[in-house]
Tab-separated table of C-alpha atoms in Angstrom:
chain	number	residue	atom	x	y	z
A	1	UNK	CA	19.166	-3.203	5.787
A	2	UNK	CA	17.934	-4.783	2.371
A	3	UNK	CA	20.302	-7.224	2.829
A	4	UNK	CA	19.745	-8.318	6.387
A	5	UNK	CA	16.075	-9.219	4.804
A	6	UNK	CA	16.860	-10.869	1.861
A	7	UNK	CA	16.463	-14.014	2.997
A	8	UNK	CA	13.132	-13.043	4.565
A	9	UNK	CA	11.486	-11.003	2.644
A	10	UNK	CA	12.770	-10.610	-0.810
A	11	UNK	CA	11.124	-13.675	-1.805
A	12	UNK	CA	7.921	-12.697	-3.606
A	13	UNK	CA	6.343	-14.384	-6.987
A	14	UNK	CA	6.164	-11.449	-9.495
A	15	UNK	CA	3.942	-9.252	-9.045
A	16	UNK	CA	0.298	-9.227	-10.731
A	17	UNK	CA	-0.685	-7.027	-13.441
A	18	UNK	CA	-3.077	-4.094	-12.089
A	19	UNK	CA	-6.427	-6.247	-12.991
A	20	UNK	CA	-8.747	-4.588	-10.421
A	21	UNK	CA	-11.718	-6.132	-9.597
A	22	UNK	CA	-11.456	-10.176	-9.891
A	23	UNK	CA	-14.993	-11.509	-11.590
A	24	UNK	CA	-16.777	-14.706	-9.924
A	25	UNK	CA	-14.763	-17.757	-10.634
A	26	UNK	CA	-15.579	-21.304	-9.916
A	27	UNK	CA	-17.840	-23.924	-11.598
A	28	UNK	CA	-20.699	-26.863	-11.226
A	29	UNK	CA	-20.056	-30.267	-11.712
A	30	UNK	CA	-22.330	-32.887	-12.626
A	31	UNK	CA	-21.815	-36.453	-13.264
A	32	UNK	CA	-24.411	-38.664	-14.671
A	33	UNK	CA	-26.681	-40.526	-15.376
A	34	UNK	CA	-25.499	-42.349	-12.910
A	35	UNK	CA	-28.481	-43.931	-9.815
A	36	UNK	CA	-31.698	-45.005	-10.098
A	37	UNK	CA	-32.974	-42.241	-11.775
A	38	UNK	CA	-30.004	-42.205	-14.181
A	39	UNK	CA	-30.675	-45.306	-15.088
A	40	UNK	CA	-34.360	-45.072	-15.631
A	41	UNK	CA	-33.454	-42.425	-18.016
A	42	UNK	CA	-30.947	-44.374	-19.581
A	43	UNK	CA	-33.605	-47.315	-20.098
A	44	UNK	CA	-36.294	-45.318	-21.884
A	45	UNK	CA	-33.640	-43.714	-24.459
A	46	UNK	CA	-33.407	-40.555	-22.587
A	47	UNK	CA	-30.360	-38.467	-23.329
A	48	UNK	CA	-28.399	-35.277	-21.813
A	49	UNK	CA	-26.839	-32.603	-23.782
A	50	UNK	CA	-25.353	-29.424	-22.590
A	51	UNK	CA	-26.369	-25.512	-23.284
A	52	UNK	CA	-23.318	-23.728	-24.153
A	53	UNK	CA	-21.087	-22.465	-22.110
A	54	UNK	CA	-22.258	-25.885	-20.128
A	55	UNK	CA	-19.493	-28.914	-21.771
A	56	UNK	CA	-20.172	-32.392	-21.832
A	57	UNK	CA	-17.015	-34.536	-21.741
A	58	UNK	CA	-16.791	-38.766	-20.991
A	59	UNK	CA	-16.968	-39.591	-17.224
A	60	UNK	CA	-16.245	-43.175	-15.519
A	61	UNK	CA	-18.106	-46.197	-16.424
A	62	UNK	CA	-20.253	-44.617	-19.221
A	63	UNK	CA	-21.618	-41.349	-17.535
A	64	UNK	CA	-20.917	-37.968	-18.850
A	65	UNK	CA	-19.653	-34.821	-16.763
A	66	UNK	CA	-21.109	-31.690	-17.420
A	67	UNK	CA	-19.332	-28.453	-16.062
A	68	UNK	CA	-21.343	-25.489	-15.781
A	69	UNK	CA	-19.039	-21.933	-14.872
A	70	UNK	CA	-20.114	-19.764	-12.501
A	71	UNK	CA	-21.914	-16.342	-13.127
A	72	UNK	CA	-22.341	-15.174	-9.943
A	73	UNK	CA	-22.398	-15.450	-6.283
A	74	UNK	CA	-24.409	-13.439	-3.999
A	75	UNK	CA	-25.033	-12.912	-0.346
A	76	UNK	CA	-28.395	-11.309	0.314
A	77	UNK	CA	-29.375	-13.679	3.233
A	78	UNK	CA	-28.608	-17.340	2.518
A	79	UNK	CA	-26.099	-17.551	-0.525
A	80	UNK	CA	-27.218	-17.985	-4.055
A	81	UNK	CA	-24.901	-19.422	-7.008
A	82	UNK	CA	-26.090	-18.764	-10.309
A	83	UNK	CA	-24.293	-20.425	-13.550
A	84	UNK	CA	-24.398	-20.468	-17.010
A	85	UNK	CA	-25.365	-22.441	-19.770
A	86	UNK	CA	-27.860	-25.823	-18.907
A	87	UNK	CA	-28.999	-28.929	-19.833
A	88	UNK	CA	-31.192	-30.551	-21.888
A	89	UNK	CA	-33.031	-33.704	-21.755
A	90	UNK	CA	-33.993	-35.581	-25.090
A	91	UNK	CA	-36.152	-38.283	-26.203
A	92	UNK	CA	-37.995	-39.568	-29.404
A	93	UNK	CA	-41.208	-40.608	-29.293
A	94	UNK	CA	-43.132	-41.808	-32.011
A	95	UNK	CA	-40.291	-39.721	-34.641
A	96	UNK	CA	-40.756	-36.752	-32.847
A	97	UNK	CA	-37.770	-35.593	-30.689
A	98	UNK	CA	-39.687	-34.126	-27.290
A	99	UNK	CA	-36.864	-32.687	-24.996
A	100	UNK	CA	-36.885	-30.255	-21.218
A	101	UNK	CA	-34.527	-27.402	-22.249
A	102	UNK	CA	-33.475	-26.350	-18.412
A	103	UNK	CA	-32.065	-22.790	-18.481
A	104	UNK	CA	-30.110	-20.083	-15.764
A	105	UNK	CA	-28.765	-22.609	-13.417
A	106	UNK	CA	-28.738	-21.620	-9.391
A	107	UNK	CA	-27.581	-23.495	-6.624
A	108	UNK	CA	-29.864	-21.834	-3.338
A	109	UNK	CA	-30.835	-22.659	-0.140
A	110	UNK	CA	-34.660	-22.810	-0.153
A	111	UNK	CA	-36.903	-24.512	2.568
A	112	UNK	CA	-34.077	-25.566	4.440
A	113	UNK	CA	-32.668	-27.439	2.089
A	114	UNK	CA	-29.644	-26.825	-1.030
A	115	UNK	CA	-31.368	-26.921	-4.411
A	116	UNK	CA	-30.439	-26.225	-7.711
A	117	UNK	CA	-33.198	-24.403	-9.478
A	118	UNK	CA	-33.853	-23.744	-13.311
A	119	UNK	CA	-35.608	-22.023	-15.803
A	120	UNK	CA	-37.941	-24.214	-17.900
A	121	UNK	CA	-41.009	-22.813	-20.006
A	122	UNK	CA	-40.454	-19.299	-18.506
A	123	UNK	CA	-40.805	-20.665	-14.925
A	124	UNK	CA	-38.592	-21.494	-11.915
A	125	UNK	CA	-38.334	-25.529	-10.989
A	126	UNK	CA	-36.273	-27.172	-8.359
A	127	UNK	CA	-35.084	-30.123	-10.423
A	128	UNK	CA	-32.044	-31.003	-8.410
A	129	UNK	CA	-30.915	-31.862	-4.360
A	130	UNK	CA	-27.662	-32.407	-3.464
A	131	UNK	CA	-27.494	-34.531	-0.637
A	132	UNK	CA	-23.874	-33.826	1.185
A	133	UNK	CA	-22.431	-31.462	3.000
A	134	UNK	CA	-22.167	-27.326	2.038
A	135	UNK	CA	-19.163	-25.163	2.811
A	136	UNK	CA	-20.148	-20.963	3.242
A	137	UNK	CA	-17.498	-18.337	3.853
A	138	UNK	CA	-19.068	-15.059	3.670
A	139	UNK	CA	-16.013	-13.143	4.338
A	140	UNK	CA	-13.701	-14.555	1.558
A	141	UNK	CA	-17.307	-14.598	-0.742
A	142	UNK	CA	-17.026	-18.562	-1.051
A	143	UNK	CA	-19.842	-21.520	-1.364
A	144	UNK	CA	-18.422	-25.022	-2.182
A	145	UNK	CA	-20.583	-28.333	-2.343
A	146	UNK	CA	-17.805	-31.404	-1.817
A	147	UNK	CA	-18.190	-34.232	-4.020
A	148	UNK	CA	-21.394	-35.570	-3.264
A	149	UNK	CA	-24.822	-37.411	-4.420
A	150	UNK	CA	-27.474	-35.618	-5.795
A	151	UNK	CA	-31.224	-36.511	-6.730
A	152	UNK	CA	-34.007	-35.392	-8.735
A	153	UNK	CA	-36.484	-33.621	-6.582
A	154	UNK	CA	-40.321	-35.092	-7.235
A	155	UNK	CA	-41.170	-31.347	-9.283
A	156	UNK	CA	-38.243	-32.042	-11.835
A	157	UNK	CA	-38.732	-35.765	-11.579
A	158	UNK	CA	-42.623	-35.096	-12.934
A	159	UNK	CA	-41.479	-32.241	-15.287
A	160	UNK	CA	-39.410	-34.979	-16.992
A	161	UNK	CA	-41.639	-37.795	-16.896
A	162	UNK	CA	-44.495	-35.663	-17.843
A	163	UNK	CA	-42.337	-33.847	-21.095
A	164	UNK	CA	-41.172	-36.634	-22.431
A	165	UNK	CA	-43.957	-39.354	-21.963
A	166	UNK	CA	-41.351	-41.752	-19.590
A	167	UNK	CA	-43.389	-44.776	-18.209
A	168	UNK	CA	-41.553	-44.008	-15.179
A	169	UNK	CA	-38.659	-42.281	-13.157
A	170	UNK	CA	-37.999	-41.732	-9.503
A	171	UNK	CA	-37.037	-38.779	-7.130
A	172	UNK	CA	-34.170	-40.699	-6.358
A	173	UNK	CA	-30.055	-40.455	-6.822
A	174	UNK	CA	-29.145	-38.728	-10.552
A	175	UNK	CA	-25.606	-38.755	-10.312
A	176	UNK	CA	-22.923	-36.859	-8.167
A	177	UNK	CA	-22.010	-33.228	-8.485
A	178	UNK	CA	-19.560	-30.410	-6.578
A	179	UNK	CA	-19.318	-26.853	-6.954
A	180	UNK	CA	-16.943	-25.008	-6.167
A	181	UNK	CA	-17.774	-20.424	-6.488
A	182	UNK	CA	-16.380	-17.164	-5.132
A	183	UNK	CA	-17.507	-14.145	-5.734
A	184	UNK	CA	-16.098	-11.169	-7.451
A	185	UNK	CA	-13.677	-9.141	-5.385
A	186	UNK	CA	-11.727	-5.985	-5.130
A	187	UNK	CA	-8.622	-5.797	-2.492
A	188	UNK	CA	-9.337	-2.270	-1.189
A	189	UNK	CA	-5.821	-1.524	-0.787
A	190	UNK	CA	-5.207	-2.175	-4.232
A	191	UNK	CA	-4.529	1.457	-5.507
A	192	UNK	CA	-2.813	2.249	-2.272
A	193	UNK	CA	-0.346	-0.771	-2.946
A	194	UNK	CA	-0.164	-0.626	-6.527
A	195	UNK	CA	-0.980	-4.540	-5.573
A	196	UNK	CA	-4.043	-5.992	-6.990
A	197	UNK	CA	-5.570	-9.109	-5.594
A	198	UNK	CA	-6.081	-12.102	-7.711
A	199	UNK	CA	-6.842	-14.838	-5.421
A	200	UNK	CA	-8.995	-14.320	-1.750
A	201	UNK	CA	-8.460	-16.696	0.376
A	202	UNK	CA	-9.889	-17.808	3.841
A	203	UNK	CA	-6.857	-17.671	6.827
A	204	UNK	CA	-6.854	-20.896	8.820
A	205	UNK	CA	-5.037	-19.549	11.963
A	206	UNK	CA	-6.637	-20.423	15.058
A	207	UNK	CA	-8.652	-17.685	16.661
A	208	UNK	CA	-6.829	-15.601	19.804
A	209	UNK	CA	-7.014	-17.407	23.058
A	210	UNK	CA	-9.629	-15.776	25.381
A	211	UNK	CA	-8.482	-12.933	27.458
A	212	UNK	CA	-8.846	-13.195	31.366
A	213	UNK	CA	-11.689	-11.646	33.280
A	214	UNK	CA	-9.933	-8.926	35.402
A	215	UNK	CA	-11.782	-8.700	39.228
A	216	UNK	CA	-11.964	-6.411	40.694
A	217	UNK	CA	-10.902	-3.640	38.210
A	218	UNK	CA	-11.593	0.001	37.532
A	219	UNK	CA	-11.868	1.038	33.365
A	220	UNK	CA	-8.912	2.877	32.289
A	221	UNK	CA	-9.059	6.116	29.993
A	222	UNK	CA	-6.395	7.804	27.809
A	223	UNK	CA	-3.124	6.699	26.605
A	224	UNK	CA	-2.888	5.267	23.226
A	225	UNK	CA	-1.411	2.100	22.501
A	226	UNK	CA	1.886	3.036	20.916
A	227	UNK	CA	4.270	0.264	18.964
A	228	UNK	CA	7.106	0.024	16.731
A	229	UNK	CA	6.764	-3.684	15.467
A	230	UNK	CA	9.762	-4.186	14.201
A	231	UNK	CA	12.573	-1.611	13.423
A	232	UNK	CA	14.197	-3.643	10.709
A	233	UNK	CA	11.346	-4.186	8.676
A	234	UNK	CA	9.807	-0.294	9.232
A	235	UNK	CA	13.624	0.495	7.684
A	236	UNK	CA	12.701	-2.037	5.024
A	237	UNK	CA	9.735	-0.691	3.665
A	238	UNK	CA	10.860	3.070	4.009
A	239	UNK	CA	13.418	2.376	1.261
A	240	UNK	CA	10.540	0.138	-0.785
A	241	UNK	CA	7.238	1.225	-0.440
A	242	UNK	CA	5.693	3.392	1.951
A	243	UNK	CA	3.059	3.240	5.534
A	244	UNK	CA	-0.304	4.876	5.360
A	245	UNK	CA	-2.521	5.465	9.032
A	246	UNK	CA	-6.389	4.959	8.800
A	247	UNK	CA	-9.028	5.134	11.370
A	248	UNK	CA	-6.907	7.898	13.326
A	249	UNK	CA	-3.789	5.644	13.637
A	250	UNK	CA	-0.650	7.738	13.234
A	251	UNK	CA	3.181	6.835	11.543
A	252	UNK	CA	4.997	8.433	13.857
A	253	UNK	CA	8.368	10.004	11.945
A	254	UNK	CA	11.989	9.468	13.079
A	255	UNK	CA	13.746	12.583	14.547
A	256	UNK	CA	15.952	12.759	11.416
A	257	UNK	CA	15.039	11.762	7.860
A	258	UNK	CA	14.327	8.044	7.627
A	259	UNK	CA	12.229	5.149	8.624
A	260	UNK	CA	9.531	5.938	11.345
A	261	UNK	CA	9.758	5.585	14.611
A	262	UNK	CA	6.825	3.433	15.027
A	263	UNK	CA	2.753	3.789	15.116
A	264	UNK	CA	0.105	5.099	17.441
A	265	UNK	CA	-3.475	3.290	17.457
A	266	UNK	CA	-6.118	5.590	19.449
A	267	UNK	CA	-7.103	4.417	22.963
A	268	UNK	CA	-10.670	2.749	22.593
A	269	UNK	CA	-11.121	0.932	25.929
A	270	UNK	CA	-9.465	-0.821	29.018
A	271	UNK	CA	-9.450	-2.077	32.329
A	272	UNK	CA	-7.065	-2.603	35.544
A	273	UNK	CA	-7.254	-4.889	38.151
A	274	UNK	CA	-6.800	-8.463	39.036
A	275	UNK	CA	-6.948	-10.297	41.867
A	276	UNK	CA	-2.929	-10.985	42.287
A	277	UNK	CA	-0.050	-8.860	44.222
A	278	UNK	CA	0.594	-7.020	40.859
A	279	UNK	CA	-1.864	-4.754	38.797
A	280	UNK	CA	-2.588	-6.763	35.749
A	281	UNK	CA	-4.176	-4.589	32.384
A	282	UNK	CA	-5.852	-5.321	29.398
A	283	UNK	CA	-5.878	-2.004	26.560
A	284	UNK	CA	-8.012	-2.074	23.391
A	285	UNK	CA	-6.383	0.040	20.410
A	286	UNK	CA	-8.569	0.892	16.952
A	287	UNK	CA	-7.695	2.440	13.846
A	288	UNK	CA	-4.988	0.376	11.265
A	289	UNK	CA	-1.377	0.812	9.652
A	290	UNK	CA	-0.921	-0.228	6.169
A	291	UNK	CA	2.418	-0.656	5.085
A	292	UNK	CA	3.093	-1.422	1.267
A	293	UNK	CA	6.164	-3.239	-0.447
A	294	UNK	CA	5.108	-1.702	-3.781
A	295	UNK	CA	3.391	-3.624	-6.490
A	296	UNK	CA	4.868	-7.091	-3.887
A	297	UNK	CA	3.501	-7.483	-0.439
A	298	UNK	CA	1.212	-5.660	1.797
A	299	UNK	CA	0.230	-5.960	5.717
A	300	UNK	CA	-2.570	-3.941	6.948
A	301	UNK	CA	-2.218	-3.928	11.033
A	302	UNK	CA	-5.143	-2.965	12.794
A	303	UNK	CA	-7.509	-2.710	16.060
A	304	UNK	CA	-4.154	-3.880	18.956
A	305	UNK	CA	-5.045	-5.382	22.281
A	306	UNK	CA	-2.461	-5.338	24.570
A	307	UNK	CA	-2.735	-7.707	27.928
A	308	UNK	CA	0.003	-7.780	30.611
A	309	UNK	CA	0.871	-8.833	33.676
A	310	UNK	CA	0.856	-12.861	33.514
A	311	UNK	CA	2.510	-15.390	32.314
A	312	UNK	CA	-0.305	-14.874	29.147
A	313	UNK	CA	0.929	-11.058	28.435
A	314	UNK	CA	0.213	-10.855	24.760
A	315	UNK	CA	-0.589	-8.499	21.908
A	316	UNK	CA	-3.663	-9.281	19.555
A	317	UNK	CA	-4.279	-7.801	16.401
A	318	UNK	CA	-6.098	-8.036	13.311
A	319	UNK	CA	-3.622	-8.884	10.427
A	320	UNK	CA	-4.759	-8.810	6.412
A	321	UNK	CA	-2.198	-9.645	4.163
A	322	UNK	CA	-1.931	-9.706	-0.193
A	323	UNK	CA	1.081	-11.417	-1.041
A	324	UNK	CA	2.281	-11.076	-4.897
A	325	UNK	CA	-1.766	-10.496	-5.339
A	326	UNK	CA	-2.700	-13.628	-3.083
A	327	UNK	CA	-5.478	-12.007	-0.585
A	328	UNK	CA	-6.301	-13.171	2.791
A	329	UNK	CA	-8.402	-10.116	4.762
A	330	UNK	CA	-8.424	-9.803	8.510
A	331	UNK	CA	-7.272	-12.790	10.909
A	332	UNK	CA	-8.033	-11.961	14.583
A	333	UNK	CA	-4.449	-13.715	15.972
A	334	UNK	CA	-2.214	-13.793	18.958
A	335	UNK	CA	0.509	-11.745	17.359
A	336	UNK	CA	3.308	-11.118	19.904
A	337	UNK	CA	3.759	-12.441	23.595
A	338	UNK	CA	5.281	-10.173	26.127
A	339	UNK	CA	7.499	-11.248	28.946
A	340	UNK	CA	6.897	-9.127	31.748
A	341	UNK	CA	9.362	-11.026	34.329
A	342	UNK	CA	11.515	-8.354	34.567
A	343	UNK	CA	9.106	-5.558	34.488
A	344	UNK	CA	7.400	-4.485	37.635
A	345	UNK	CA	4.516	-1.580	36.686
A	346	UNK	CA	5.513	2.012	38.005
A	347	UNK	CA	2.984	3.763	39.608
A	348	UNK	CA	2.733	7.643	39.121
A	349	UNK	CA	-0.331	9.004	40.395
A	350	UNK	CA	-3.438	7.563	38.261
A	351	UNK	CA	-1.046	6.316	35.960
A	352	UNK	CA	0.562	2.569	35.855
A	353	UNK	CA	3.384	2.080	33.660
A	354	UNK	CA	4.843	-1.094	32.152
A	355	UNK	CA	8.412	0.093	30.371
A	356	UNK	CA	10.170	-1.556	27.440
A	357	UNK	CA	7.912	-4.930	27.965
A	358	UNK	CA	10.303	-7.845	25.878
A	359	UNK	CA	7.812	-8.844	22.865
A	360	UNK	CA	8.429	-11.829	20.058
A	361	UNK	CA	6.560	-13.369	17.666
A	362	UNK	CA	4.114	-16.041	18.464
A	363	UNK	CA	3.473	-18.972	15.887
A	364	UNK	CA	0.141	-18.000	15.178
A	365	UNK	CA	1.900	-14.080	14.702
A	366	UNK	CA	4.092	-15.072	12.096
A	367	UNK	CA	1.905	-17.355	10.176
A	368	UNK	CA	-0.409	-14.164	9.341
A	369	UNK	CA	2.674	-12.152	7.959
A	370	UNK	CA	3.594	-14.508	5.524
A	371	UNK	CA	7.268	-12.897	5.476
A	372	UNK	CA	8.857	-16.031	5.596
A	373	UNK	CA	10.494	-17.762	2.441
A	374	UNK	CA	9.590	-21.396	2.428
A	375	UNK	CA	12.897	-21.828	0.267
A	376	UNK	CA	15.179	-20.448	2.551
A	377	UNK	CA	17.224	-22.122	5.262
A	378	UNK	CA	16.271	-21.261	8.715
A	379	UNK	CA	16.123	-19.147	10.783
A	380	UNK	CA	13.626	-16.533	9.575
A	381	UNK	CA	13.512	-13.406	10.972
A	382	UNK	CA	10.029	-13.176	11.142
A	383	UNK	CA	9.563	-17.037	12.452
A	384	UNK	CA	8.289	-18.197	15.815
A	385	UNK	CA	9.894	-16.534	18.744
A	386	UNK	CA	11.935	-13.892	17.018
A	387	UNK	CA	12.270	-10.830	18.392
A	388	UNK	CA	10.198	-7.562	18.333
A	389	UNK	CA	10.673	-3.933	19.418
A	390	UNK	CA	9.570	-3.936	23.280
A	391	UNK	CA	6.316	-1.903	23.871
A	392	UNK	CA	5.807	0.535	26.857
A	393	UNK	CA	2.145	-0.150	28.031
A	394	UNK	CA	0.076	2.554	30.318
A	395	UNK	CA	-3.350	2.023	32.188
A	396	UNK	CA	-4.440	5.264	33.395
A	397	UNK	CA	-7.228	5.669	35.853
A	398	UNK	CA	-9.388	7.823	38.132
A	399	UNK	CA	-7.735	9.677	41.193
A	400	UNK	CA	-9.330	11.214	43.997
């Protein structure tokens, strides 16, 4: 069995050192001066310094980049970045050094508009706009600014002009700045999996295709939805790791002593009907099966929907994955299609019965595993197409 998945599996980076929770990573970027208003600085003899941890390091044409690390990232209604370290602005005038010490660093959304705020004299000023574009992910915990201009705003414009006796300066274009943040995070399997996260990352797999609008139909009650996956890989993981039910899913065992027979997720919801010759049914599992290559890989399956009978017979699921500590939580996908040509339902009083329905891996399915090596040759047995254990599917409703 190991080796039949060698070239599938048995690929993983080594794996992480228990770390637990990962701090908030990331950093702001500032070039300048650099526009209008960096050059109006420039002009008057006005000069930029960092406050450690902030660095200061040579730029293009002259300007200076200053990179500020990130402290934190929160989520309490619009997202807020906080940094450390600052800047300060210097000038002499008349042998006396005047400078505008700006302190505690935040990149918010305020007014409908991105900001970054500072501390200065014990109060809060918005001396900087960006003026691009903003990427949010709240469920990864990111907040990235691209590349982009950024201005004085007209307070930290006057605070400037006002501390250090400048004839003039603008609200206008400073220099260009990105940031890029995540906040701290904890993979919630980690103990389970002896697999830590150290990277969360966002899934880019296209969201499941809509499923069809069944009319007429009558809801459907009972019978849980009840699937094996795959029977190599639950053999695989049996002599690796181990599976662990949540949410009132069930590992159902093996008549003898070995790999399970497959998993049961609770009935939540479902409807028959359809408008065609042929019943068609759509049946909403809950509850989730972890199942942990230890201290390597781990795939949390969770929440099945199970359509049939069309040409678009599928199963969706929710699929979270941490591969050698690389995190990427829950991605609604179409997992599996089902070919139901050869299987007519059987009818048995309330109960309609689909048996042994044919299911493989879609695209979308095996992207979300992440099983494949990208080293190896093809084929992989968790690519596009390959097969899956067949599911039996039952929609039972009212009599009488």
């Amino acid at each position: 069995m190991i080796l039949a998945l060698a070239g599938s599996v048995l690929w993983f980076l080594a794996s992480p050192s228990p770390a637990g929770a990962v701090g908030p990573q990331g950093q702001l970027q500032m070039d300048m001066p650099l526009g209008s208003s960096g050059k109006a600085l420039t002009r008057q003899g006005v000069t930029v310094s960092p406050v450690q941890p902030t660095t200061r390091s040579k730029g293009p044409g002259g300007s200076f980049l200053f990179q500020s690390p990130v402290l934190n990232v929160t989520f309490s209604g619009e997202p807020r970045v906080t940094l450390r370290g600052g800047l300060i602005f210097k000038r002499k005038v008349k042998g006396k050094v005047r400078q505008v010490k700006l302190t505690s660093l935040a990149y918010e959304f305020s007014g409908g508009r991105g900001l970054v705020k500072a501390s200065h004299g014990g109060k809060r000023v918005s001396m900087f706009q960006p003026l691009g574009t903003r990427s949010v992910n709240y469920e990864v915990g990111t907040v990235d600014l691209p590349s982009q201009a950024f201005e004085l705003t007209r307070q930290g414009a006057g605070l400037i002009k006002k501390s250090l006796r400048l004839k003039k300066l603008p609200a206008a274009q400073l220099g260009t700045l990105e940031l890029a943040s995540q906040a701290a995070f904890e993979d919630p399997y980690a103990e389970l999996c002896d697999l830590p996260a150290t990277t969360k990352t966002a899934g880019d797999i296209p969201p499941p295709g809509p499923l069809p609008d069944l009319e007429p139909s009558v809801p459907t009650s009972g019978d849980p939805v009840t699937w094996g996956f795959k029977a190599s890989y639950r053999g695989y993981i049996f002599g690796a790791g181990g599976f662990f039910p949540d949410g009132g899913a069930t590992v159902n065992p093996a008549p003898f002593p070995g790999p399970p027979s497959g998993f049961t997720f609770p009935f939540d919801a479902g409807v028959l009907g359809g408008a065609g010759p042929l019943p068609e049914a759509i049946i909403n599992g809950s509850g989730e099966i972890t199942s942990c290559h230890t201290g390597q890989f781990r795939l949390t399956m969770s929440d099945p929907t199970v359509y049939v009978d069309s040409e678009e017979s599928r199963i969706v699921m929710t699929i979270d994955t941490n591969v050698s500590g690389n995190w990427i939580p829950d991605q609604r996908v179409d997992f599996a299609t089902l070919d139901t040509t050869q299987v007519d339902p059987v009818q048995e009083g309330g109960v309609f019965t689909w048996n042994a329905v044919p299911a493989a891996l879609t695209a979308e399915g095996s992207a979300a595993l992440r099983l494949c090596n990208p080293m190896a040759p093809p084929p992989c047995l968790y690519g596009e197409g390959s097969p899956l254990d067949p599911i039996t599917v039952r929609a039972r409703v009212p009599v009488g």
